[in-house]
Short mmCIF file of C-alpha atoms in Angstrom, two decimals:
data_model
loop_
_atom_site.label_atom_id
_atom_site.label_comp_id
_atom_site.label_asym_id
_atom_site.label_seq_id
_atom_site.Cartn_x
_atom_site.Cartn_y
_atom_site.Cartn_z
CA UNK A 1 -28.32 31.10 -43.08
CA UNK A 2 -26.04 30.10 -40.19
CA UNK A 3 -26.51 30.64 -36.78
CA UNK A 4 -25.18 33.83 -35.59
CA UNK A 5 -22.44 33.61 -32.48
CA UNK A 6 -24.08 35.59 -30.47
CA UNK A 7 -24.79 35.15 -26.19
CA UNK A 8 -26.84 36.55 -23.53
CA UNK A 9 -28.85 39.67 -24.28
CA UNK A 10 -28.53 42.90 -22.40
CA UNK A 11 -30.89 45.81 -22.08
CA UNK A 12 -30.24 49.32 -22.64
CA UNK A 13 -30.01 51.80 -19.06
CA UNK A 14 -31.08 54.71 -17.98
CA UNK A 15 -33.60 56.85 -16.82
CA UNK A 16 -36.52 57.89 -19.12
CA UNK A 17 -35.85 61.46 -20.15
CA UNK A 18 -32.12 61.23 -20.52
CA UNK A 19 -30.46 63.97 -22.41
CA UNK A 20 -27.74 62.00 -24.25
CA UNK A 21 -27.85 58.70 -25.35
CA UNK A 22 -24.51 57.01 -25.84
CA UNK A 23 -24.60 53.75 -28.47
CA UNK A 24 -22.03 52.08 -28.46
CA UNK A 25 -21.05 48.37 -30.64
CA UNK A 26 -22.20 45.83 -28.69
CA UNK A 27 -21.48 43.93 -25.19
CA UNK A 28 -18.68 42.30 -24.39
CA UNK A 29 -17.96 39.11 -21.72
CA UNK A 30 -18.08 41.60 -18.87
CA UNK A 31 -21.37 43.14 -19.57
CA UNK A 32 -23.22 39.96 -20.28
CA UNK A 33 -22.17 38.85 -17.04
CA UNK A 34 -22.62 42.11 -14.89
CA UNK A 35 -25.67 43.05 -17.23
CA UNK A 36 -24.37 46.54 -16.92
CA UNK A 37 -23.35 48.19 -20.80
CA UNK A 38 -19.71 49.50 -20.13
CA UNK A 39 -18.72 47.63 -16.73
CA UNK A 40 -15.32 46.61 -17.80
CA UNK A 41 -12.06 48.28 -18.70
CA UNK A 42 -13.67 50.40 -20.86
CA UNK A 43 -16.40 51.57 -18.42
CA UNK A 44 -13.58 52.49 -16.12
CA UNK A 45 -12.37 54.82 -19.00
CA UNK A 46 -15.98 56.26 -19.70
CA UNK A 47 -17.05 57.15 -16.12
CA UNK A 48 -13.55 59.40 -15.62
CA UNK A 49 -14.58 61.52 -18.71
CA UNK A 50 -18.05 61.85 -17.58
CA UNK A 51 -17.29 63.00 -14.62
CA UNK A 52 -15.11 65.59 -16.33
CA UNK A 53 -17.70 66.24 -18.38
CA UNK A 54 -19.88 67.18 -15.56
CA UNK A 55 -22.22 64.07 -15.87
CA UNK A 56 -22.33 60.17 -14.68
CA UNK A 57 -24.16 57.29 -15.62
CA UNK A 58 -28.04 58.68 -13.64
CA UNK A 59 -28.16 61.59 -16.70
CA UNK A 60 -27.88 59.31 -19.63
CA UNK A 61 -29.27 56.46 -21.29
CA UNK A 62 -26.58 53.38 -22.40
CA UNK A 63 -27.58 51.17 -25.24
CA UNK A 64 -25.81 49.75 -28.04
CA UNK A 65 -26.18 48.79 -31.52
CA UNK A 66 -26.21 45.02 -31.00
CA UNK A 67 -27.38 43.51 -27.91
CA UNK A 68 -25.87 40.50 -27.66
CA UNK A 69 -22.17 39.55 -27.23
CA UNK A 70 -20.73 38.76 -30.51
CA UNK A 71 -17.77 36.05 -30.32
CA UNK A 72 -15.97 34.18 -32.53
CA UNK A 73 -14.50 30.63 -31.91
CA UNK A 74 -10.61 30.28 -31.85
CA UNK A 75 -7.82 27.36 -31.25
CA UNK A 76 -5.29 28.17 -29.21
CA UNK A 77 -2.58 25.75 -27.98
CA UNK A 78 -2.02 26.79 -24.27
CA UNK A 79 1.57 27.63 -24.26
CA UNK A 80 1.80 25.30 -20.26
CA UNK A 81 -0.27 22.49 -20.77
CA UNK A 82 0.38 22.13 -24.47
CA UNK A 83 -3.13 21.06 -24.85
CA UNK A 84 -5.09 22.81 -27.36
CA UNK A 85 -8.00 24.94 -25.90
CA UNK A 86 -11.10 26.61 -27.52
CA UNK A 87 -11.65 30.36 -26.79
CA UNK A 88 -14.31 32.92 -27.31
CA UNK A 89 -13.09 35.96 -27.69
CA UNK A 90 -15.58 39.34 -28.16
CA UNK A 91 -15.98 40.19 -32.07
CA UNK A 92 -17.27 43.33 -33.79
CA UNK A 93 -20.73 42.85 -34.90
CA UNK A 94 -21.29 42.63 -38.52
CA UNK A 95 -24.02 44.20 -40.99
CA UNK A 96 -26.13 41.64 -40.49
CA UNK A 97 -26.21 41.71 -36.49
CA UNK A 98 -26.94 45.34 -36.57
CA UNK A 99 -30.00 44.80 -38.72
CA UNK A 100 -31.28 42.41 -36.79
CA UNK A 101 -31.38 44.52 -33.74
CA UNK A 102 -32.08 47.71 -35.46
CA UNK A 103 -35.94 47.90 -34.54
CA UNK A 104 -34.62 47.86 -31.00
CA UNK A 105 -32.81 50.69 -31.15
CA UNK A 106 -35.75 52.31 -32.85
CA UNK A 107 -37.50 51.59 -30.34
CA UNK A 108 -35.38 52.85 -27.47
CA UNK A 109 -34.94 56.56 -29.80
CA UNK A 110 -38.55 56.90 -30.09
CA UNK A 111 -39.01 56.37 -26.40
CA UNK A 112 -36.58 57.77 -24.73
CA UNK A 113 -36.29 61.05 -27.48
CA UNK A 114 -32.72 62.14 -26.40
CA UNK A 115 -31.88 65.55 -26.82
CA UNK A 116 -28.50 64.46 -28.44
CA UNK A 117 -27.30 60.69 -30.18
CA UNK A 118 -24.03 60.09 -28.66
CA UNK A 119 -22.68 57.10 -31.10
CA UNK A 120 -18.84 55.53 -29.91
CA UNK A 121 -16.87 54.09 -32.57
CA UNK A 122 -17.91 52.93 -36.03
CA UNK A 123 -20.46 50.76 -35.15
CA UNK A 124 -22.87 52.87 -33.65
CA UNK A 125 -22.05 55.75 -35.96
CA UNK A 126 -22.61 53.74 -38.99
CA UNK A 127 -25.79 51.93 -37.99
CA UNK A 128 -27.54 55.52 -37.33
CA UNK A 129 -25.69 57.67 -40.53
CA UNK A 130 -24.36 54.61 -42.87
CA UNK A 131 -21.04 53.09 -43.89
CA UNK A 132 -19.86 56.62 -45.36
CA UNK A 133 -19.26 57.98 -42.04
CA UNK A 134 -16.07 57.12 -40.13
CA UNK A 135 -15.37 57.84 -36.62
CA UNK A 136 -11.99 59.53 -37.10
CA UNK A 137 -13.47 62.28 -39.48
CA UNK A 138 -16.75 63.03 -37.57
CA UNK A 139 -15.95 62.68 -33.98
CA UNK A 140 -16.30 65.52 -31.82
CA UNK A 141 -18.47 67.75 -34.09
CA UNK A 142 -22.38 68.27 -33.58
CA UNK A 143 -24.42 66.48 -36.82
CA UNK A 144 -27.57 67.71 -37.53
CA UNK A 145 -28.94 64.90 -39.75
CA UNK A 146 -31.47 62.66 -40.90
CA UNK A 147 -30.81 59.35 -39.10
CA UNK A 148 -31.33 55.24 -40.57
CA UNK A 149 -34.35 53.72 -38.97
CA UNK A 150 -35.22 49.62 -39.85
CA UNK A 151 -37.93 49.93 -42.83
CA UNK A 152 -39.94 45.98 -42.58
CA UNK A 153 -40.68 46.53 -45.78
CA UNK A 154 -37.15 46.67 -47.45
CA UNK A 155 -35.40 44.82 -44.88
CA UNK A 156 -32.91 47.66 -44.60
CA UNK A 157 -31.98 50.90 -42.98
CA UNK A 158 -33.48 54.03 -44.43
CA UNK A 159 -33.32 57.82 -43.82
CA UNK A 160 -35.60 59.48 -41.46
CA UNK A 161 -37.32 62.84 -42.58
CA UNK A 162 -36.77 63.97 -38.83
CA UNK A 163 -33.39 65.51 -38.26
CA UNK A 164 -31.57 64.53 -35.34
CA UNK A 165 -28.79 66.25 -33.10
CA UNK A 166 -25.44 63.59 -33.05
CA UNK A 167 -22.11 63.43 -31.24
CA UNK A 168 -20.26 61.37 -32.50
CA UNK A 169 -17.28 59.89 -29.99
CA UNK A 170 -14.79 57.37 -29.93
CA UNK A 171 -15.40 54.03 -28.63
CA UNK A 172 -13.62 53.93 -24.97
CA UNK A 173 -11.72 51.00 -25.60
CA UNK A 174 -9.85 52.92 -28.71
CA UNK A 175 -7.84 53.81 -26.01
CA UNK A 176 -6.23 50.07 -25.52
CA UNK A 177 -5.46 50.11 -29.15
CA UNK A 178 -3.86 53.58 -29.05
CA UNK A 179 -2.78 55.26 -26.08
CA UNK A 180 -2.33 59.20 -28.14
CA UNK A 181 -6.64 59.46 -28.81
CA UNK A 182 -6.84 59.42 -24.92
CA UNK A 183 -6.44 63.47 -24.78
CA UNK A 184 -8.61 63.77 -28.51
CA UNK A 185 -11.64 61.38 -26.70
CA UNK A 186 -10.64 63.94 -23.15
CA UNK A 187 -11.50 67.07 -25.45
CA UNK A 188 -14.24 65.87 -26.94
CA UNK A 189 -16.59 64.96 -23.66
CA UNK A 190 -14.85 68.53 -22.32
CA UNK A 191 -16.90 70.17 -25.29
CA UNK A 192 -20.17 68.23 -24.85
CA UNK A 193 -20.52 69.01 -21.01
CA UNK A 194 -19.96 72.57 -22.18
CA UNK A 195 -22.09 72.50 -24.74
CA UNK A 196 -24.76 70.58 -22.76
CA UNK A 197 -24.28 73.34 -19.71
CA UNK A 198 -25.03 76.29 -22.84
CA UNK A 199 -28.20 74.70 -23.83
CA UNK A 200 -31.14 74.87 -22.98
CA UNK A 201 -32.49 70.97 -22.22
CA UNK A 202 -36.17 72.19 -21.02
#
């Protein structure tokens, strides 16, 4: 098996009895360097709907599916110089990588026993409800589901008996890619600060 490209490793925040949990795909250069999840563009993005969501970073706990940046390895002729230089740009994790750290994120479930999953993007949807699910058909609506935990003895993800409360969001940096989900990913944190004020979290 080859080695994966993967750097640094960085550890989920947040307080203890956080209500929401927000996984998202894995670090990226910024984070592995800060060692805060979400401390580049896209954690610019995800504090303003927070805070119109009523919340910031002290009420939840931020993890991610893989812990470790994924990169890949490209050639690029630098358009001055004309010398050819090696990059390493951020990747999406594959299968594999998300297996690998699943018992993690077990782990950090179990312990921290969020009221609500808050998955952004495919990644972290897909490692908790499986490749079926896609992030632009269940974002925004409260899941009440059976989530995949690691099994040792299959080597795979399998289906809790416990049912589980999930929000699934888009990834902030969706926005980069395309500007119109801005005011879809603005609604959607509107509805789960309301729904979080309506509830009762005791």
């Amino acid at each position: 098996m080859h080695g994966h490209q993967l750097e640094g490793f960085l550890s989920g925040k947040g307080p203890k009895n956080a209500v929401l949990m927000l996984i998202g795909e894995a670090p990226g250069e910024t984070e592995i360097k800060t060692n805060i999840p979400f401390s580049g563009r896209s954690g610019k993005k995800l504090d303003g709907w927070l805070a119109q969501a009523g919340l910031n970073r002290e009420d939840i706990y931020i993890t991610s599916a893989v812990r470790s940046r994924p990169f890949s390895i490209k050639q690029q002729r630098n358009k001055k110089t004309g010398l050819v230089e090696t990059k390493y740009p951020n990747r999406t994790p594959n299968k594999a990588e998300v297996l690998a750290y699943a018992p993690l994120l077990d782990y950090e479930i179990q312990i921290i026993q969020p009221k609500i999953l808050v998955p952004m993007g495919n990644t972290g949807l897909q490692r908790l409800l499986g490749n079926n699910f896609k992030i632009s058909t269940y974002h925004g609506r409260l899941l009440h589901l059976p989530i995949l935990t690691y099994s040792s003895e299959t080597n795979q993800l399998t289906a809790t008996s416990d049912t589980y409360t999930l929000f699934p969001i888009y990834h902030p940096a969706a926005v980069f890619y395309n500007q119109k989900l801005e005011s879809t990913i603005e609604h959607d944190w509107s509805f789960l600060g309301s729904y979080l004020q309506n509830i009762d979290l005791s």
